[in-house]
Short mmCIF file of N, CA and C in Angstrom, two decimals:
data_model
loop_
_atom_site.label_atom_id
_atom_site.label_comp_id
_atom_site.label_asym_id
_atom_site.label_seq_id
_atom_site.Cartn_x
_atom_site.Cartn_y
_atom_site.Cartn_z
N GLN A 1 0.81 -1.24 0.05
CA GLN A 1 0.01 0.11 0.01
C GLN A 1 0.87 1.19 -0.18
N VAL A 2 0.75 2.21 -1.03
CA VAL A 2 1.55 3.48 -0.96
C VAL A 2 0.52 4.55 -0.62
N GLN A 3 0.93 5.22 0.23
CA GLN A 3 -0.03 6.56 0.57
C GLN A 3 0.73 7.84 -0.04
N LEU A 4 -0.22 8.45 -0.92
CA LEU A 4 0.57 9.89 -1.21
C LEU A 4 -0.63 10.96 -0.68
N VAL A 5 0.49 12.32 -0.79
CA VAL A 5 -0.04 13.34 0.16
C VAL A 5 0.22 14.57 -0.68
N GLU A 6 -0.33 15.35 -1.31
CA GLU A 6 -0.08 16.43 -1.98
C GLU A 6 -0.43 17.44 -0.90
N SER A 7 0.74 18.60 -1.62
CA SER A 7 0.53 20.02 -0.79
C SER A 7 1.15 21.22 -1.58
N GLY A 8 0.80 22.35 -1.54
CA GLY A 8 1.21 23.14 -2.00
C GLY A 8 0.24 24.14 -2.99
N GLY A 9 -1.00 23.66 -2.71
CA GLY A 9 -2.06 24.47 -3.89
C GLY A 9 -2.13 25.60 -2.99
N GLY A 10 -3.13 26.49 -3.63
CA GLY A 10 -3.52 27.92 -3.24
C GLY A 10 -4.07 28.65 -4.31
N ALA A 11 -4.14 30.14 -4.17
CA ALA A 11 -5.04 30.75 -5.14
C ALA A 11 -3.86 31.77 -5.48
N VAL A 12 -3.63 32.02 -6.84
CA VAL A 12 -2.68 33.07 -7.36
C VAL A 12 -3.32 33.57 -8.26
N GLN A 13 -2.71 34.72 -8.88
CA GLN A 13 -3.45 35.53 -10.06
C GLN A 13 -2.60 35.02 -11.25
N ALA A 14 -3.34 35.25 -12.36
CA ALA A 14 -2.69 34.73 -13.57
C ALA A 14 -1.18 35.11 -13.73
N GLY A 15 -0.44 34.11 -14.26
CA GLY A 15 0.92 34.84 -14.40
C GLY A 15 1.73 34.27 -13.33
N GLY A 16 1.28 34.09 -12.59
CA GLY A 16 2.13 33.47 -11.30
C GLY A 16 2.44 32.05 -11.18
N SER A 17 2.78 31.82 -10.00
CA SER A 17 3.64 30.50 -9.85
C SER A 17 3.19 29.77 -8.57
N LEU A 18 3.27 28.17 -8.64
CA LEU A 18 3.00 27.28 -7.38
C LEU A 18 4.03 26.23 -7.62
N ARG A 19 4.34 25.73 -6.51
CA ARG A 19 5.05 24.42 -6.71
C ARG A 19 4.24 23.55 -5.76
N LEU A 20 3.68 22.51 -6.38
CA LEU A 20 3.01 21.28 -5.61
C LEU A 20 4.08 20.09 -5.22
N SER A 21 3.80 19.56 -4.24
CA SER A 21 4.53 18.39 -3.66
C SER A 21 3.88 17.40 -3.61
N CYS A 22 4.42 15.91 -3.67
CA CYS A 22 3.49 14.70 -3.37
C CYS A 22 4.62 13.97 -2.67
N ALA A 23 4.09 13.70 -1.57
CA ALA A 23 5.08 12.81 -0.54
C ALA A 23 4.53 11.54 -0.63
N LEU A 24 5.42 10.87 -0.84
CA LEU A 24 4.91 9.04 -0.87
C LEU A 24 5.51 8.34 0.30
N SER A 25 4.70 7.50 0.86
CA SER A 25 4.96 6.78 2.09
C SER A 25 6.11 5.96 1.93
N VAL A 26 6.34 5.59 0.74
CA VAL A 26 7.56 4.46 0.44
C VAL A 26 8.48 4.99 -0.44
N ARG A 27 9.74 4.80 -0.36
CA ARG A 27 10.72 4.74 -1.62
C ARG A 27 10.21 4.31 -2.68
N THR A 28 10.14 5.17 -4.08
CA THR A 28 9.66 4.71 -5.22
C THR A 28 10.65 3.60 -5.77
N GLY A 29 10.09 2.55 -6.37
CA GLY A 29 10.99 1.63 -6.94
C GLY A 29 11.46 1.96 -8.34
N SER A 30 12.47 1.31 -8.85
CA SER A 30 12.70 1.68 -10.32
C SER A 30 11.71 1.47 -11.33
N SER A 31 10.86 0.69 -11.00
CA SER A 31 9.62 0.36 -12.09
C SER A 31 8.27 1.56 -11.92
N THR A 32 8.34 2.34 -10.91
CA THR A 32 7.36 3.33 -10.71
C THR A 32 7.42 4.43 -11.60
N THR A 33 6.08 4.86 -11.98
CA THR A 33 5.63 6.21 -12.38
C THR A 33 5.18 6.97 -11.72
N VAL A 34 5.34 8.30 -11.47
CA VAL A 34 4.53 9.00 -10.54
C VAL A 34 4.05 10.23 -11.57
N GLY A 35 2.63 10.31 -11.46
CA GLY A 35 1.88 11.24 -12.48
C GLY A 35 1.23 12.37 -11.56
N TRP A 36 0.77 13.45 -12.58
CA TRP A 36 -0.29 14.46 -12.05
C TRP A 36 -1.16 14.44 -13.03
N PHE A 37 -2.21 14.75 -12.06
CA PHE A 37 -3.48 14.80 -12.94
C PHE A 37 -4.28 16.15 -12.35
N ARG A 38 -5.31 16.67 -13.14
CA ARG A 38 -6.27 17.66 -12.24
C ARG A 38 -7.48 17.23 -12.77
N GLN A 39 -8.66 17.92 -12.33
CA GLN A 39 -9.94 17.60 -12.27
C GLN A 39 -10.37 19.08 -11.64
N ALA A 40 -11.00 19.76 -13.08
CA ALA A 40 -11.64 20.79 -12.84
C ALA A 40 -13.10 20.62 -12.83
N PRO A 41 -14.26 21.24 -12.11
CA PRO A 41 -15.50 21.13 -11.97
C PRO A 41 -16.35 20.96 -13.05
N GLY A 42 -16.96 19.79 -13.01
CA GLY A 42 -17.79 19.19 -14.05
C GLY A 42 -17.05 18.43 -15.31
N LYS A 43 -15.69 18.46 -15.27
CA LYS A 43 -14.89 17.92 -16.06
C LYS A 43 -14.23 16.67 -15.51
N GLU A 44 -14.05 15.71 -16.75
CA GLU A 44 -13.03 14.82 -16.07
C GLU A 44 -11.62 14.82 -15.76
N ARG A 45 -11.12 13.86 -15.02
CA ARG A 45 -9.64 14.03 -14.77
C ARG A 45 -9.22 13.79 -15.97
N GLU A 46 -8.03 15.08 -15.97
CA GLU A 46 -7.20 14.90 -17.03
C GLU A 46 -5.43 14.98 -16.80
N PHE A 47 -4.77 14.23 -17.60
CA PHE A 47 -3.30 14.24 -17.43
C PHE A 47 -2.55 15.48 -17.52
N VAL A 48 -1.68 15.33 -16.55
CA VAL A 48 -0.84 17.06 -16.69
C VAL A 48 0.57 16.46 -16.89
N ALA A 49 1.07 15.65 -16.00
CA ALA A 49 2.68 15.23 -16.34
C ALA A 49 3.05 13.73 -15.54
N SER A 50 3.88 13.36 -16.05
CA SER A 50 4.43 11.95 -15.25
C SER A 50 5.77 11.82 -15.47
N MET A 51 6.21 11.21 -14.81
CA MET A 51 8.02 10.88 -14.61
C MET A 51 8.04 9.40 -14.56
N PHE A 52 9.12 8.74 -15.19
CA PHE A 52 9.45 7.13 -15.16
C PHE A 52 10.48 7.26 -14.21
N ARG A 53 10.39 6.46 -13.16
CA ARG A 53 11.30 6.74 -12.13
C ARG A 53 12.60 5.93 -12.62
N ASN A 54 12.77 4.83 -13.27
CA ASN A 54 13.93 4.34 -14.14
C ASN A 54 14.56 4.95 -14.94
N THR A 55 14.08 5.98 -15.76
CA THR A 55 14.87 6.78 -16.54
C THR A 55 14.96 8.15 -16.31
N GLY A 56 13.62 8.83 -15.45
CA GLY A 56 13.74 10.19 -15.16
C GLY A 56 13.07 10.83 -16.18
N ARG A 57 12.95 10.18 -17.30
CA ARG A 57 12.23 10.86 -18.39
C ARG A 57 10.66 11.28 -18.17
N ALA A 58 10.53 12.73 -18.30
CA ALA A 58 9.14 13.06 -18.08
C ALA A 58 8.51 13.44 -19.37
N TYR A 59 6.98 13.53 -19.11
CA TYR A 59 5.95 13.58 -20.28
C TYR A 59 5.13 14.78 -20.08
N TYR A 60 4.48 15.58 -20.77
CA TYR A 60 3.76 16.55 -20.44
C TYR A 60 2.50 16.56 -21.30
N ALA A 61 1.12 16.94 -20.88
CA ALA A 61 0.10 17.45 -21.42
C ALA A 61 0.64 18.57 -22.52
N ASP A 62 0.18 18.57 -23.75
CA ASP A 62 0.14 19.91 -24.45
C ASP A 62 -0.13 21.13 -23.59
N SER A 63 -1.07 21.19 -23.11
CA SER A 63 -1.42 22.30 -22.53
C SER A 63 -0.68 22.71 -21.36
N VAL A 64 0.34 22.14 -20.82
CA VAL A 64 1.44 22.61 -19.72
C VAL A 64 2.51 22.64 -20.29
N LYS A 65 2.86 22.09 -21.50
CA LYS A 65 4.33 22.22 -21.86
C LYS A 65 4.98 23.17 -21.98
N GLY A 66 6.11 23.39 -21.46
CA GLY A 66 6.72 24.68 -21.25
C GLY A 66 6.35 25.73 -20.16
N ARG A 67 5.28 25.11 -19.47
CA ARG A 67 5.09 26.14 -18.37
C ARG A 67 5.07 25.31 -16.97
N PHE A 68 4.99 23.93 -17.02
CA PHE A 68 5.15 22.91 -15.80
C PHE A 68 6.42 22.28 -15.80
N THR A 69 6.81 21.78 -14.91
CA THR A 69 7.85 20.98 -14.98
C THR A 69 7.77 19.96 -13.68
N ILE A 70 7.73 18.55 -13.94
CA ILE A 70 8.00 17.58 -12.94
C ILE A 70 9.35 17.21 -12.54
N SER A 71 9.39 16.77 -11.12
CA SER A 71 10.94 16.59 -10.71
C SER A 71 10.70 15.61 -9.46
N LYS A 72 11.75 15.40 -9.02
CA LYS A 72 11.80 14.21 -7.60
C LYS A 72 12.90 14.84 -6.88
N ASP A 73 13.19 14.27 -6.08
CA ASP A 73 14.06 14.68 -4.89
C ASP A 73 15.03 13.41 -4.85
N ASN A 74 15.92 13.54 -4.18
CA ASN A 74 16.79 12.43 -4.24
C ASN A 74 16.82 11.12 -3.20
N THR A 75 15.64 11.45 -2.31
CA THR A 75 15.17 10.82 -1.42
C THR A 75 14.23 9.77 -1.95
N LYS A 76 13.79 10.08 -2.96
CA LYS A 76 12.88 9.17 -3.78
C LYS A 76 11.45 9.22 -3.31
N THR A 77 11.12 9.95 -2.26
CA THR A 77 9.94 9.89 -1.85
C THR A 77 9.24 11.38 -1.96
N THR A 78 9.71 12.03 -2.60
CA THR A 78 8.76 13.17 -2.99
C THR A 78 8.79 13.51 -4.64
N VAL A 79 7.86 14.15 -5.09
CA VAL A 79 7.85 14.43 -6.37
C VAL A 79 7.03 15.70 -6.27
N PHE A 80 7.77 16.68 -7.23
CA PHE A 80 7.49 17.98 -7.48
C PHE A 80 6.70 18.48 -8.65
N LEU A 81 5.75 19.49 -8.84
CA LEU A 81 5.34 19.96 -10.22
C LEU A 81 5.42 21.51 -9.58
N GLU A 82 6.35 21.83 -10.52
CA GLU A 82 6.65 23.76 -10.73
C GLU A 82 5.75 24.15 -11.58
N MET A 83 4.67 25.09 -11.39
CA MET A 83 3.70 25.52 -12.22
C MET A 83 4.24 26.89 -12.53
N ASN A 84 4.43 27.12 -13.64
CA ASN A 84 4.72 28.65 -14.06
C ASN A 84 3.65 29.34 -14.89
N GLY A 85 3.75 30.58 -14.97
CA GLY A 85 2.85 31.12 -16.15
C GLY A 85 1.45 30.41 -16.11
N LEU A 86 0.71 30.53 -14.84
CA LEU A 86 -0.41 30.02 -14.67
C LEU A 86 -1.69 30.79 -15.16
N LYS A 87 -2.46 30.18 -15.71
CA LYS A 87 -3.77 30.47 -16.41
C LYS A 87 -5.02 30.28 -15.58
N PRO A 88 -5.98 31.18 -15.98
CA PRO A 88 -7.24 30.75 -15.18
C PRO A 88 -7.81 29.11 -15.62
N GLU A 89 -7.55 28.76 -16.97
CA GLU A 89 -7.99 27.27 -17.10
C GLU A 89 -7.01 26.27 -16.35
N ASP A 90 -6.20 26.87 -15.91
CA ASP A 90 -5.36 25.71 -14.69
C ASP A 90 -5.96 25.36 -13.57
N THR A 91 -6.99 26.18 -13.32
CA THR A 91 -7.92 26.02 -11.77
C THR A 91 -8.56 24.45 -12.29
N ALA A 92 -8.05 24.01 -10.80
CA ALA A 92 -8.71 22.30 -10.79
C ALA A 92 -8.02 22.02 -9.31
N VAL A 93 -8.49 20.83 -9.15
CA VAL A 93 -7.98 20.08 -8.22
C VAL A 93 -6.65 18.78 -8.64
N TYR A 94 -5.41 19.19 -7.97
CA TYR A 94 -4.53 18.36 -8.52
C TYR A 94 -4.40 17.19 -7.63
N TYR A 95 -4.06 16.25 -8.48
CA TYR A 95 -3.80 14.93 -7.83
C TYR A 95 -2.59 14.42 -8.34
N CYS A 96 -1.70 13.70 -7.27
CA CYS A 96 -0.85 12.75 -7.68
C CYS A 96 -0.99 11.36 -7.61
N ALA A 97 -0.28 10.56 -8.36
CA ALA A 97 -0.71 9.19 -8.44
C ALA A 97 0.42 8.22 -8.59
N SER A 98 0.59 7.23 -8.33
CA SER A 98 1.52 6.26 -8.60
C SER A 98 1.50 4.86 -9.28
N GLY A 99 2.16 4.15 -9.97
CA GLY A 99 1.97 3.20 -10.45
C GLY A 99 2.97 2.47 -10.86
N THR A 100 2.97 1.16 -11.02
CA THR A 100 3.95 0.42 -11.33
C THR A 100 4.14 -0.32 -12.79
N ARG A 101 5.30 -0.36 -13.55
CA ARG A 101 5.34 -1.01 -14.96
C ARG A 101 4.39 -0.54 -15.76
N LEU A 102 4.55 1.13 -15.95
CA LEU A 102 3.40 1.62 -16.70
C LEU A 102 4.26 1.50 -17.92
N ILE A 103 3.44 1.54 -19.13
CA ILE A 103 4.25 1.59 -20.63
C ILE A 103 3.70 3.13 -20.84
N LEU A 104 4.53 3.44 -21.97
CA LEU A 104 4.38 5.00 -22.27
C LEU A 104 3.15 5.40 -22.78
N SER A 105 2.43 4.40 -23.72
CA SER A 105 0.97 4.56 -24.13
C SER A 105 -0.02 4.73 -23.06
N SER A 106 0.25 4.44 -21.80
CA SER A 106 -1.00 4.35 -20.45
C SER A 106 -0.47 5.47 -19.62
N ILE A 107 0.38 6.34 -19.89
CA ILE A 107 0.57 7.35 -18.79
C ILE A 107 -0.41 8.21 -18.67
N ALA A 108 -1.27 8.36 -19.69
CA ALA A 108 -2.15 9.56 -19.48
C ALA A 108 -3.33 9.34 -19.25
N ARG A 109 -3.44 7.87 -18.87
CA ARG A 109 -4.64 7.29 -18.48
C ARG A 109 -5.07 7.03 -16.74
N PRO A 110 -6.02 7.62 -16.24
CA PRO A 110 -5.93 7.68 -14.83
C PRO A 110 -5.98 6.04 -14.36
N ASP A 111 -6.68 5.16 -15.10
CA ASP A 111 -6.78 3.88 -14.73
C ASP A 111 -5.85 3.13 -14.65
N ALA A 112 -4.63 3.57 -15.18
CA ALA A 112 -3.17 2.74 -15.30
C ALA A 112 -2.70 2.67 -13.86
N TYR A 113 -2.86 3.90 -12.85
CA TYR A 113 -2.16 4.10 -11.74
C TYR A 113 -3.07 3.42 -10.58
N ASP A 114 -2.54 3.01 -9.52
CA ASP A 114 -2.79 2.37 -8.48
C ASP A 114 -3.21 3.05 -7.14
N TYR A 115 -2.38 3.88 -7.19
CA TYR A 115 -2.57 4.91 -6.02
C TYR A 115 -2.80 6.43 -6.25
N TRP A 116 -3.42 7.07 -5.12
CA TRP A 116 -3.99 8.34 -5.34
C TRP A 116 -3.88 9.22 -4.27
N GLY A 117 -3.27 10.39 -4.57
CA GLY A 117 -3.43 11.32 -3.15
C GLY A 117 -4.82 12.11 -3.18
N GLN A 118 -4.80 12.72 -2.06
CA GLN A 118 -6.52 13.41 -1.91
C GLN A 118 -6.43 14.76 -2.74
N GLY A 119 -5.47 14.93 -3.42
CA GLY A 119 -5.62 16.25 -3.94
C GLY A 119 -5.30 17.53 -3.48
N THR A 120 -5.08 18.50 -4.00
CA THR A 120 -4.84 19.80 -3.54
C THR A 120 -5.26 20.88 -4.43
N GLN A 121 -6.12 21.98 -4.01
CA GLN A 121 -7.08 23.01 -4.84
C GLN A 121 -5.85 23.90 -5.23
N VAL A 122 -5.87 24.32 -6.65
CA VAL A 122 -5.32 25.21 -7.54
C VAL A 122 -6.17 26.20 -8.13
N THR A 123 -6.22 27.55 -7.66
CA THR A 123 -7.03 28.43 -8.33
C THR A 123 -6.33 29.72 -8.64
N ILE A 124 -6.76 29.89 -9.89
CA ILE A 124 -5.98 31.02 -10.73
C ILE A 124 -7.14 31.99 -11.14
N SER A 125 -6.81 33.19 -10.73
CA SER A 125 -7.66 34.38 -10.84
C SER A 125 -7.13 34.91 -12.00
N SER A 126 -8.31 35.82 -13.04
CA SER A 126 -7.67 36.66 -13.97
C SER A 126 -7.45 38.24 -13.55
#
Protein backbone atom coordinates (compact mmCIF):
# COMPACT_ATOMS: atom_id res chain seq x y z
CA GLN A 1 0.00 0.00 0.00
CA VAL A 2 1.38 3.40 -0.99
CA GLN A 3 0.04 6.61 0.47
CA LEU A 4 0.44 9.89 -1.36
CA VAL A 5 -0.12 13.34 0.13
CA GLU A 6 -0.22 16.46 -2.02
CA SER A 7 0.51 19.95 -0.75
CA GLY A 8 1.33 23.37 -2.10
CA GLY A 9 -1.94 24.33 -3.69
CA GLY A 10 -3.42 27.78 -3.30
CA ALA A 11 -4.85 30.80 -5.02
CA VAL A 12 -2.69 33.03 -7.23
CA GLN A 13 -3.24 35.51 -10.02
CA ALA A 14 -2.73 34.66 -13.67
CA GLY A 15 0.95 34.63 -14.56
CA GLY A 16 1.94 33.49 -11.10
CA SER A 17 3.64 30.32 -9.95
CA LEU A 18 3.01 27.47 -7.55
CA ARG A 19 4.99 24.42 -6.56
CA LEU A 20 3.07 21.30 -5.67
CA SER A 21 4.61 18.48 -3.68
CA CYS A 22 3.61 14.84 -3.54
CA ALA A 23 4.98 12.92 -0.58
CA LEU A 24 4.98 9.16 -0.98
CA SER A 25 4.96 6.84 2.03
CA VAL A 26 7.56 4.55 0.52
CA ARG A 27 10.60 5.00 -1.66
CA THR A 28 9.70 4.67 -5.28
CA GLY A 29 11.12 1.61 -6.99
CA SER A 30 12.76 1.62 -10.37
CA SER A 31 9.55 0.49 -12.08
CA THR A 32 7.41 3.25 -10.57
CA THR A 33 5.79 6.02 -12.54
CA VAL A 34 4.46 9.05 -10.68
CA GLY A 35 1.96 11.24 -12.41
CA TRP A 36 0.05 14.46 -11.85
CA PHE A 37 -3.55 14.81 -12.94
CA ARG A 38 -6.11 17.55 -12.45
CA GLN A 39 -9.87 17.77 -12.38
CA ALA A 40 -11.90 20.92 -12.82
CA PRO A 41 -15.56 21.10 -11.74
CA GLY A 42 -17.79 19.29 -14.19
CA LYS A 43 -14.86 17.91 -16.15
CA GLU A 44 -13.08 14.59 -16.33
CA ARG A 45 -9.75 14.03 -14.66
CA GLU A 46 -7.01 14.91 -17.11
CA PHE A 47 -3.35 14.09 -17.40
CA VAL A 48 -0.86 16.83 -16.59
CA ALA A 49 2.60 15.24 -16.32
CA SER A 50 4.39 12.07 -15.35
CA MET A 51 7.87 10.78 -14.71
CA PHE A 52 9.32 7.31 -15.10
CA ARG A 53 11.43 6.54 -12.06
CA ASN A 54 13.93 4.33 -13.87
CA THR A 55 14.77 6.72 -16.71
CA GLY A 56 13.82 10.05 -15.20
CA ARG A 57 12.04 10.87 -18.43
CA ALA A 58 9.17 13.30 -18.05
CA TYR A 59 6.10 13.69 -20.19
CA TYR A 60 3.62 16.54 -20.29
CA ALA A 61 0.19 17.35 -21.60
CA ASP A 62 0.35 19.81 -24.48
CA SER A 63 -1.63 22.33 -22.44
CA VAL A 64 1.14 22.63 -19.83
CA LYS A 65 4.27 21.93 -21.86
CA GLY A 66 6.83 24.66 -21.37
CA ARG A 67 5.10 25.99 -18.24
CA PHE A 68 5.08 23.02 -15.84
CA THR A 69 8.01 20.89 -14.72
CA ILE A 70 7.85 17.57 -12.90
CA SER A 71 10.82 16.59 -10.78
CA LYS A 72 11.81 14.36 -7.88
CA ASP A 73 14.07 14.65 -4.90
CA ASN A 74 17.01 12.40 -4.19
CA THR A 75 15.22 10.60 -1.38
CA LYS A 76 12.87 9.11 -3.98
CA THR A 77 9.91 9.89 -1.75
CA THR A 78 8.80 13.29 -3.02
CA VAL A 79 7.75 14.40 -6.47
CA PHE A 80 7.20 18.04 -7.36
CA LEU A 81 5.20 19.90 -9.96
CA GLU A 82 6.55 23.37 -10.61
CA MET A 83 3.88 25.47 -12.29
CA ASN A 84 4.75 28.78 -13.94
CA GLY A 85 2.80 31.12 -16.14
CA LEU A 86 -0.44 29.96 -14.57
CA LYS A 87 -3.68 30.62 -16.39
CA PRO A 88 -7.29 30.65 -15.18
CA GLU A 89 -7.87 27.43 -17.11
CA ASP A 90 -5.32 25.72 -14.87
CA THR A 91 -7.80 26.00 -12.01
CA ALA A 92 -8.55 22.50 -10.73
CA VAL A 93 -7.93 20.00 -7.99
CA TYR A 94 -4.50 18.50 -8.63
CA TYR A 95 -3.81 14.87 -7.78
CA CYS A 96 -0.65 12.84 -7.76
CA ALA A 97 -0.72 9.14 -8.48
CA SER A 98 1.70 6.25 -8.63
CA GLY A 99 1.76 3.06 -10.61
CA THR A 100 4.20 0.33 -11.49
CA ARG A 101 5.34 -1.05 -14.82
CA LEU A 102 3.42 1.52 -16.82
CA ILE A 103 4.14 1.71 -20.51
CA LEU A 104 4.40 4.98 -22.37
CA SER A 105 1.04 4.59 -24.07
CA SER A 106 -0.74 4.35 -20.73
CA ILE A 107 0.74 7.21 -18.72
CA ALA A 108 -2.11 9.59 -19.51
CA ARG A 109 -4.79 7.14 -18.36
CA PRO A 110 -5.97 7.54 -14.78
CA ASP A 111 -6.89 3.85 -14.60
CA ALA A 112 -3.25 2.89 -15.17
CA TYR A 113 -2.29 4.20 -11.73
CA ASP A 114 -2.74 2.21 -8.54
CA TYR A 115 -2.57 4.81 -5.79
CA TRP A 116 -3.84 8.36 -5.51
CA GLY A 117 -3.53 11.28 -3.16
CA GLN A 118 -6.44 13.28 -1.83
CA GLY A 119 -5.79 16.27 -4.08
CA THR A 120 -4.89 19.90 -3.57
CA GLN A 121 -6.86 22.87 -4.89
CA VAL A 122 -5.25 25.31 -7.32
CA THR A 123 -7.21 28.45 -8.15
CA ILE A 124 -6.00 31.00 -10.69
CA SER A 125 -7.72 34.35 -10.96
CA SER A 126 -7.61 36.57 -14.01
